[in-house]
């Protein structure tokens, strides 16, 4: 049976990227469990950022990772429930919440750095096998959307076809 989404070409690019992303996360999740790591598979970058900074606010995390504030708040709660961070009020601004890594987080971050080096080598090999660098394509893709967002591009497309 033909893949319905694939049959619609680029119109469902976001759907296909999400599917690929979910497949990667699902497969990596299993490996992280085998390694005995407790970090949520979609939270590895956040954990590394927190450990690197030792104390960082939710807004700063959101800005640096370019993810939504509500998502970071949910992840922070998940990290706290797993014993990866402590969440405290900023002494200089009680409204601001700062996350600090626990010893468990530092241990997991060290293991993640090793895992990430292996993961990067694996992806480099995968991309070599398909004779493409997806990361390079995504970097150029993001730069183009930053320079001219989809609504602008669609408006320009309409005006040239009318």
mmCIF file with all atom_site columns, C-alpha atoms in Angstrom:
data_model
loop_
_atom_site.group_PDB
_atom_site.id
_atom_site.type_symbol
_atom_site.label_atom_id
_atom_site.label_alt_id
_atom_site.label_comp_id
_atom_site.label_asym_id
_atom_site.label_entity_id
_atom_site.label_seq_id
_atom_site.pdbx_PDB_ins_code
_atom_site.Cartn_x
_atom_site.Cartn_y
_atom_site.Cartn_z
_atom_site.occupancy
_atom_site.B_iso_or_equiv
_atom_site.pdbx_formal_charge
_atom_site.auth_seq_id
_atom_site.auth_comp_id
_atom_site.auth_asym_id
_atom_site.auth_atom_id
_atom_site.pdbx_PDB_model_num
ATOM 1   C CA . UNK A 1 1   ? 0.000  0.000  0.000   1.00 0.00 ? 1   UNK A CA 1
ATOM 2   C CA . UNK A 1 2   ? 1.314  3.443  -0.908  1.00 0.00 ? 2   UNK A CA 1
ATOM 3   C CA . UNK A 1 3   ? 2.235  5.880  1.839   1.00 0.00 ? 3   UNK A CA 1
ATOM 4   C CA . UNK A 1 4   ? -0.564 8.471  1.857   1.00 0.00 ? 4   UNK A CA 1
ATOM 5   C CA . UNK A 1 5   ? 1.599  11.287 3.228   1.00 0.00 ? 5   UNK A CA 1
ATOM 6   C CA . UNK A 1 6   ? 4.521  10.482 0.914   1.00 0.00 ? 6   UNK A CA 1
ATOM 7   C CA . UNK A 1 7   ? 2.167  10.514 -2.073  1.00 0.00 ? 7   UNK A CA 1
ATOM 8   C CA . UNK A 1 8   ? 1.413  14.202 -1.398  1.00 0.00 ? 8   UNK A CA 1
ATOM 9   C CA . UNK A 1 9   ? 5.026  15.273 -1.855  1.00 0.00 ? 9   UNK A CA 1
ATOM 10  C CA . UNK A 1 10  ? 6.349  18.410 -0.211  1.00 0.00 ? 10  UNK A CA 1
ATOM 11  C CA . UNK A 1 11  ? 2.947  19.667 0.925   1.00 0.00 ? 11  UNK A CA 1
ATOM 12  C CA . UNK A 1 12  ? 3.247  17.426 3.981   1.00 0.00 ? 12  UNK A CA 1
ATOM 13  C CA . UNK A 1 13  ? 6.941  18.085 4.623   1.00 0.00 ? 13  UNK A CA 1
ATOM 14  C CA . UNK A 1 14  ? 6.321  18.929 8.293   1.00 0.00 ? 14  UNK A CA 1
ATOM 15  C CA . UNK A 1 15  ? 4.420  15.659 8.751   1.00 0.00 ? 15  UNK A CA 1
ATOM 16  C CA . UNK A 1 16  ? 7.264  13.659 7.189   1.00 0.00 ? 16  UNK A CA 1
ATOM 17  C CA . UNK A 1 17  ? 9.891  15.456 9.266   1.00 0.00 ? 17  UNK A CA 1
ATOM 18  C CA . UNK A 1 18  ? 7.870  14.794 12.413  1.00 0.00 ? 18  UNK A CA 1
ATOM 19  C CA . UNK A 1 19  ? 7.546  11.106 11.513  1.00 0.00 ? 19  UNK A CA 1
ATOM 20  C CA . UNK A 1 20  ? 11.295 10.854 10.962  1.00 0.00 ? 20  UNK A CA 1
ATOM 21  C CA . UNK A 1 21  ? 11.969 12.724 14.181  1.00 0.00 ? 21  UNK A CA 1
ATOM 22  C CA . UNK A 1 22  ? 9.618  10.440 16.118  1.00 0.00 ? 22  UNK A CA 1
ATOM 23  C CA . UNK A 1 23  ? 11.311 7.359  14.635  1.00 0.00 ? 23  UNK A CA 1
ATOM 24  C CA . UNK A 1 24  ? 14.745 8.642  15.672  1.00 0.00 ? 24  UNK A CA 1
ATOM 25  C CA . UNK A 1 25  ? 13.550 9.527  19.187  1.00 0.00 ? 25  UNK A CA 1
ATOM 26  C CA . UNK A 1 26  ? 11.806 6.162  19.635  1.00 0.00 ? 26  UNK A CA 1
ATOM 27  C CA . UNK A 1 27  ? 14.901 4.234  18.574  1.00 0.00 ? 27  UNK A CA 1
ATOM 28  C CA . UNK A 1 28  ? 17.253 6.362  20.673  1.00 0.00 ? 28  UNK A CA 1
ATOM 29  C CA . UNK A 1 29  ? 14.909 6.024  23.654  1.00 0.00 ? 29  UNK A CA 1
ATOM 30  C CA . UNK A 1 30  ? 15.450 2.286  23.670  1.00 0.00 ? 30  UNK A CA 1
ATOM 31  C CA . UNK A 1 31  ? 19.219 2.694  23.589  1.00 0.00 ? 31  UNK A CA 1
ATOM 32  C CA . UNK A 1 32  ? 19.141 5.226  26.435  1.00 0.00 ? 32  UNK A CA 1
ATOM 33  C CA . UNK A 1 33  ? 17.146 2.748  28.516  1.00 0.00 ? 33  UNK A CA 1
ATOM 34  C CA . UNK A 1 34  ? 19.683 0.007  27.748  1.00 0.00 ? 34  UNK A CA 1
ATOM 35  C CA . UNK A 1 35  ? 22.414 2.363  28.950  1.00 0.00 ? 35  UNK A CA 1
ATOM 36  C CA . UNK A 1 36  ? 20.492 2.876  32.192  1.00 0.00 ? 36  UNK A CA 1
ATOM 37  C CA . UNK A 1 37  ? 19.938 6.592  31.569  1.00 0.00 ? 37  UNK A CA 1
ATOM 38  C CA . UNK A 1 38  ? 16.839 8.305  32.932  1.00 0.00 ? 38  UNK A CA 1
ATOM 39  C CA . UNK A 1 39  ? 16.898 11.457 30.794  1.00 0.00 ? 39  UNK A CA 1
ATOM 40  C CA . UNK A 1 40  ? 13.808 11.797 28.584  1.00 0.00 ? 40  UNK A CA 1
ATOM 41  C CA . UNK A 1 41  ? 14.906 11.213 24.964  1.00 0.00 ? 41  UNK A CA 1
ATOM 42  C CA . UNK A 1 42  ? 13.594 14.621 23.895  1.00 0.00 ? 42  UNK A CA 1
ATOM 43  C CA . UNK A 1 43  ? 15.345 16.237 26.862  1.00 0.00 ? 43  UNK A CA 1
ATOM 44  C CA . UNK A 1 44  ? 19.003 15.413 26.227  1.00 0.00 ? 44  UNK A CA 1
ATOM 45  C CA . UNK A 1 45  ? 19.910 18.842 24.841  1.00 0.00 ? 45  UNK A CA 1
ATOM 46  C CA . UNK A 1 46  ? 18.175 20.550 27.767  1.00 0.00 ? 46  UNK A CA 1
ATOM 47  C CA . UNK A 1 47  ? 20.002 18.385 30.293  1.00 0.00 ? 47  UNK A CA 1
ATOM 48  C CA . UNK A 1 48  ? 23.376 19.140 28.711  1.00 0.00 ? 48  UNK A CA 1
ATOM 49  C CA . UNK A 1 49  ? 22.586 22.878 28.685  1.00 0.00 ? 49  UNK A CA 1
ATOM 50  C CA . UNK A 1 50  ? 21.591 22.861 32.368  1.00 0.00 ? 50  UNK A CA 1
ATOM 51  C CA . UNK A 1 51  ? 24.723 20.968 33.394  1.00 0.00 ? 51  UNK A CA 1
ATOM 52  C CA . UNK A 1 52  ? 26.898 23.274 31.284  1.00 0.00 ? 52  UNK A CA 1
ATOM 53  C CA . UNK A 1 53  ? 25.490 26.409 32.942  1.00 0.00 ? 53  UNK A CA 1
ATOM 54  C CA . UNK A 1 54  ? 24.979 24.945 36.441  1.00 0.00 ? 54  UNK A CA 1
ATOM 55  C CA . UNK A 1 55  ? 22.108 27.380 37.004  1.00 0.00 ? 55  UNK A CA 1
ATOM 56  C CA . UNK A 1 56  ? 19.858 28.605 34.220  1.00 0.00 ? 56  UNK A CA 1
ATOM 57  C CA . UNK A 1 57  ? 16.374 30.027 33.926  1.00 0.00 ? 57  UNK A CA 1
ATOM 58  C CA . UNK A 1 58  ? 13.485 28.529 32.007  1.00 0.00 ? 58  UNK A CA 1
ATOM 59  C CA . UNK A 1 59  ? 13.285 31.513 29.639  1.00 0.00 ? 59  UNK A CA 1
ATOM 60  C CA . UNK A 1 60  ? 17.010 31.235 28.898  1.00 0.00 ? 60  UNK A CA 1
ATOM 61  C CA . UNK A 1 61  ? 16.635 27.530 28.146  1.00 0.00 ? 61  UNK A CA 1
ATOM 62  C CA . UNK A 1 62  ? 13.672 28.228 25.870  1.00 0.00 ? 62  UNK A CA 1
ATOM 63  C CA . UNK A 1 63  ? 15.597 30.924 24.007  1.00 0.00 ? 63  UNK A CA 1
ATOM 64  C CA . UNK A 1 64  ? 18.820 28.909 23.642  1.00 0.00 ? 64  UNK A CA 1
ATOM 65  C CA . UNK A 1 65  ? 17.088 25.730 22.468  1.00 0.00 ? 65  UNK A CA 1
ATOM 66  C CA . UNK A 1 66  ? 14.514 27.636 20.390  1.00 0.00 ? 66  UNK A CA 1
ATOM 67  C CA . UNK A 1 67  ? 11.664 25.701 21.980  1.00 0.00 ? 67  UNK A CA 1
ATOM 68  C CA . UNK A 1 68  ? 8.446  27.030 23.480  1.00 0.00 ? 68  UNK A CA 1
ATOM 69  C CA . UNK A 1 69  ? 8.358  28.285 27.056  1.00 0.00 ? 69  UNK A CA 1
ATOM 70  C CA . UNK A 1 70  ? 5.439  25.958 27.994  1.00 0.00 ? 70  UNK A CA 1
ATOM 71  C CA . UNK A 1 71  ? 7.373  22.950 26.670  1.00 0.00 ? 71  UNK A CA 1
ATOM 72  C CA . UNK A 1 72  ? 10.435 23.877 28.751  1.00 0.00 ? 72  UNK A CA 1
ATOM 73  C CA . UNK A 1 73  ? 8.257  24.341 31.847  1.00 0.00 ? 73  UNK A CA 1
ATOM 74  C CA . UNK A 1 74  ? 6.785  20.845 31.336  1.00 0.00 ? 74  UNK A CA 1
ATOM 75  C CA . UNK A 1 75  ? 10.249 19.364 30.765  1.00 0.00 ? 75  UNK A CA 1
ATOM 76  C CA . UNK A 1 76  ? 11.572 21.124 33.877  1.00 0.00 ? 76  UNK A CA 1
ATOM 77  C CA . UNK A 1 77  ? 8.844  19.474 35.955  1.00 0.00 ? 77  UNK A CA 1
ATOM 78  C CA . UNK A 1 78  ? 9.659  16.109 34.371  1.00 0.00 ? 78  UNK A CA 1
ATOM 79  C CA . UNK A 1 79  ? 13.371 16.624 35.107  1.00 0.00 ? 79  UNK A CA 1
ATOM 80  C CA . UNK A 1 80  ? 12.550 17.514 38.708  1.00 0.00 ? 80  UNK A CA 1
ATOM 81  C CA . UNK A 1 81  ? 10.366 14.409 39.144  1.00 0.00 ? 81  UNK A CA 1
ATOM 82  C CA . UNK A 1 82  ? 13.224 12.254 37.802  1.00 0.00 ? 82  UNK A CA 1
ATOM 83  C CA . UNK A 1 83  ? 15.692 13.829 40.222  1.00 0.00 ? 83  UNK A CA 1
ATOM 84  C CA . UNK A 1 84  ? 17.715 15.533 37.487  1.00 0.00 ? 84  UNK A CA 1
ATOM 85  C CA . UNK A 1 85  ? 17.257 19.152 38.588  1.00 0.00 ? 85  UNK A CA 1
ATOM 86  C CA . UNK A 1 86  ? 16.317 21.309 41.494  1.00 0.00 ? 86  UNK A CA 1
ATOM 87  C CA . UNK A 1 87  ? 14.006 24.212 40.683  1.00 0.00 ? 87  UNK A CA 1
ATOM 88  C CA . UNK A 1 88  ? 14.317 27.315 42.839  1.00 0.00 ? 88  UNK A CA 1
ATOM 89  C CA . UNK A 1 89  ? 13.284 30.936 42.738  1.00 0.00 ? 89  UNK A CA 1
ATOM 90  C CA . UNK A 1 90  ? 15.979 33.283 41.525  1.00 0.00 ? 90  UNK A CA 1
ATOM 91  C CA . UNK A 1 91  ? 17.217 35.231 44.586  1.00 0.00 ? 91  UNK A CA 1
ATOM 92  C CA . UNK A 1 92  ? 17.324 38.451 42.541  1.00 0.00 ? 92  UNK A CA 1
ATOM 93  C CA . UNK A 1 93  ? 13.868 37.947 40.959  1.00 0.00 ? 93  UNK A CA 1
ATOM 94  C CA . UNK A 1 94  ? 11.404 35.707 42.808  1.00 0.00 ? 94  UNK A CA 1
ATOM 95  C CA . UNK A 1 95  ? 9.198  35.338 39.715  1.00 0.00 ? 95  UNK A CA 1
ATOM 96  C CA . UNK A 1 96  ? 12.015 33.743 37.746  1.00 0.00 ? 96  UNK A CA 1
ATOM 97  C CA . UNK A 1 97  ? 12.652 30.006 38.178  1.00 0.00 ? 97  UNK A CA 1
ATOM 98  C CA . UNK A 1 98  ? 16.170 28.631 37.841  1.00 0.00 ? 98  UNK A CA 1
ATOM 99  C CA . UNK A 1 99  ? 17.157 25.041 37.306  1.00 0.00 ? 99  UNK A CA 1
ATOM 100 C CA . UNK A 1 100 ? 20.268 23.535 38.861  1.00 0.00 ? 100 UNK A CA 1
ATOM 101 C CA . UNK A 1 101 ? 21.589 20.065 38.006  1.00 0.00 ? 101 UNK A CA 1
ATOM 102 C CA . UNK A 1 102 ? 21.760 17.301 40.578  1.00 0.00 ? 102 UNK A CA 1
ATOM 103 C CA . UNK A 1 103 ? 24.610 14.818 40.845  1.00 0.00 ? 103 UNK A CA 1
ATOM 104 C CA . UNK A 1 104 ? 22.426 12.406 38.875  1.00 0.00 ? 104 UNK A CA 1
ATOM 105 C CA . UNK A 1 105 ? 22.136 14.990 36.074  1.00 0.00 ? 105 UNK A CA 1
ATOM 106 C CA . UNK A 1 106 ? 25.902 15.474 35.961  1.00 0.00 ? 106 UNK A CA 1
ATOM 107 C CA . UNK A 1 107 ? 26.417 11.696 35.737  1.00 0.00 ? 107 UNK A CA 1
ATOM 108 C CA . UNK A 1 108 ? 23.834 11.369 32.958  1.00 0.00 ? 108 UNK A CA 1
ATOM 109 C CA . UNK A 1 109 ? 25.284 14.351 31.077  1.00 0.00 ? 109 UNK A CA 1
ATOM 110 C CA . UNK A 1 110 ? 28.732 12.714 31.085  1.00 0.00 ? 110 UNK A CA 1
ATOM 111 C CA . UNK A 1 111 ? 27.220 9.503  29.709  1.00 0.00 ? 111 UNK A CA 1
ATOM 112 C CA . UNK A 1 112 ? 25.213 11.503 27.139  1.00 0.00 ? 112 UNK A CA 1
ATOM 113 C CA . UNK A 1 113 ? 28.342 13.230 25.841  1.00 0.00 ? 113 UNK A CA 1
ATOM 114 C CA . UNK A 1 114 ? 29.885 9.832  25.083  1.00 0.00 ? 114 UNK A CA 1
ATOM 115 C CA . UNK A 1 115 ? 26.612 8.574  23.600  1.00 0.00 ? 115 UNK A CA 1
ATOM 116 C CA . UNK A 1 116 ? 26.262 11.734 21.467  1.00 0.00 ? 116 UNK A CA 1
ATOM 117 C CA . UNK A 1 117 ? 29.760 11.278 20.020  1.00 0.00 ? 117 UNK A CA 1
ATOM 118 C CA . UNK A 1 118 ? 28.786 7.748  18.963  1.00 0.00 ? 118 UNK A CA 1
ATOM 119 C CA . UNK A 1 119 ? 25.419 8.965  17.680  1.00 0.00 ? 119 UNK A CA 1
ATOM 120 C CA . UNK A 1 120 ? 27.081 11.694 15.614  1.00 0.00 ? 120 UNK A CA 1
ATOM 121 C CA . UNK A 1 121 ? 29.504 9.176  14.070  1.00 0.00 ? 121 UNK A CA 1
ATOM 122 C CA . UNK A 1 122 ? 26.584 6.848  13.293  1.00 0.00 ? 122 UNK A CA 1
ATOM 123 C CA . UNK A 1 123 ? 24.602 9.633  11.597  1.00 0.00 ? 123 UNK A CA 1
ATOM 124 C CA . UNK A 1 124 ? 27.674 10.765 9.642   1.00 0.00 ? 124 UNK A CA 1
ATOM 125 C CA . UNK A 1 125 ? 28.028 7.187  8.376   1.00 0.00 ? 125 UNK A CA 1
ATOM 126 C CA . UNK A 1 126 ? 24.313 7.011  7.570   1.00 0.00 ? 126 UNK A CA 1
ATOM 127 C CA . UNK A 1 127 ? 24.478 10.268 5.605   1.00 0.00 ? 127 UNK A CA 1
ATOM 128 C CA . UNK A 1 128 ? 27.568 9.037  3.743   1.00 0.00 ? 128 UNK A CA 1
ATOM 129 C CA . UNK A 1 129 ? 25.607 5.909  2.763   1.00 0.00 ? 129 UNK A CA 1
ATOM 130 C CA . UNK A 1 130 ? 22.856 8.025  1.218   1.00 0.00 ? 130 UNK A CA 1
ATOM 131 C CA . UNK A 1 131 ? 25.324 10.552 -0.193  1.00 0.00 ? 131 UNK A CA 1
ATOM 132 C CA . UNK A 1 132 ? 23.697 13.504 1.543   1.00 0.00 ? 132 UNK A CA 1
ATOM 133 C CA . UNK A 1 133 ? 24.120 15.629 4.630   1.00 0.00 ? 133 UNK A CA 1
ATOM 134 C CA . UNK A 1 134 ? 20.714 16.158 6.151   1.00 0.00 ? 134 UNK A CA 1
ATOM 135 C CA . UNK A 1 135 ? 22.161 18.539 8.744   1.00 0.00 ? 135 UNK A CA 1
ATOM 136 C CA . UNK A 1 136 ? 23.588 20.767 6.025   1.00 0.00 ? 136 UNK A CA 1
ATOM 137 C CA . UNK A 1 137 ? 20.256 20.725 4.191   1.00 0.00 ? 137 UNK A CA 1
ATOM 138 C CA . UNK A 1 138 ? 18.352 21.550 7.401   1.00 0.00 ? 138 UNK A CA 1
ATOM 139 C CA . UNK A 1 139 ? 20.755 24.403 8.191   1.00 0.00 ? 139 UNK A CA 1
ATOM 140 C CA . UNK A 1 140 ? 20.186 25.909 4.740   1.00 0.00 ? 140 UNK A CA 1
ATOM 141 C CA . UNK A 1 141 ? 16.442 25.230 4.982   1.00 0.00 ? 141 UNK A CA 1
ATOM 142 C CA . UNK A 1 142 ? 16.181 27.033 8.346   1.00 0.00 ? 142 UNK A CA 1
ATOM 143 C CA . UNK A 1 143 ? 18.247 29.965 7.069   1.00 0.00 ? 143 UNK A CA 1
ATOM 144 C CA . UNK A 1 144 ? 15.931 30.354 4.083   1.00 0.00 ? 144 UNK A CA 1
ATOM 145 C CA . UNK A 1 145 ? 12.822 30.278 6.301   1.00 0.00 ? 145 UNK A CA 1
ATOM 146 C CA . UNK A 1 146 ? 14.433 32.821 8.646   1.00 0.00 ? 146 UNK A CA 1
ATOM 147 C CA . UNK A 1 147 ? 15.157 35.097 5.680   1.00 0.00 ? 147 UNK A CA 1
ATOM 148 C CA . UNK A 1 148 ? 11.686 34.716 4.197   1.00 0.00 ? 148 UNK A CA 1
ATOM 149 C CA . UNK A 1 149 ? 8.985  32.895 6.236   1.00 0.00 ? 149 UNK A CA 1
ATOM 150 C CA . UNK A 1 150 ? 6.390  30.614 4.638   1.00 0.00 ? 150 UNK A CA 1
ATOM 151 C CA . UNK A 1 151 ? 3.545  33.218 4.679   1.00 0.00 ? 151 UNK A CA 1
ATOM 152 C CA . UNK A 1 152 ? 5.763  35.664 2.748   1.00 0.00 ? 152 UNK A CA 1
ATOM 153 C CA . UNK A 1 153 ? 6.791  32.978 0.297   1.00 0.00 ? 153 UNK A CA 1
ATOM 154 C CA . UNK A 1 154 ? 3.164  31.940 -0.235  1.00 0.00 ? 154 UNK A CA 1
ATOM 155 C CA . UNK A 1 155 ? 2.094  35.551 -0.773  1.00 0.00 ? 155 UNK A CA 1
ATOM 156 C CA . UNK A 1 156 ? 4.883  36.013 -3.316  1.00 0.00 ? 156 UNK A CA 1
ATOM 157 C CA . UNK A 1 157 ? 3.874  32.776 -5.038  1.00 0.00 ? 157 UNK A CA 1
ATOM 158 C CA . UNK A 1 158 ? 0.223  33.877 -5.284  1.00 0.00 ? 158 UNK A CA 1
ATOM 159 C CA . UNK A 1 159 ? 1.144  37.246 -6.775  1.00 0.00 ? 159 UNK A CA 1
ATOM 160 C CA . UNK A 1 160 ? 3.262  35.625 -9.483  1.00 0.00 ? 160 UNK A CA 1
ATOM 161 C CA . UNK A 1 161 ? 0.492  33.141 -10.430 1.00 0.00 ? 161 UNK A CA 1
ATOM 162 C CA . UNK A 1 162 ? -2.351 35.687 -10.608 1.00 0.00 ? 162 UNK A CA 1
#
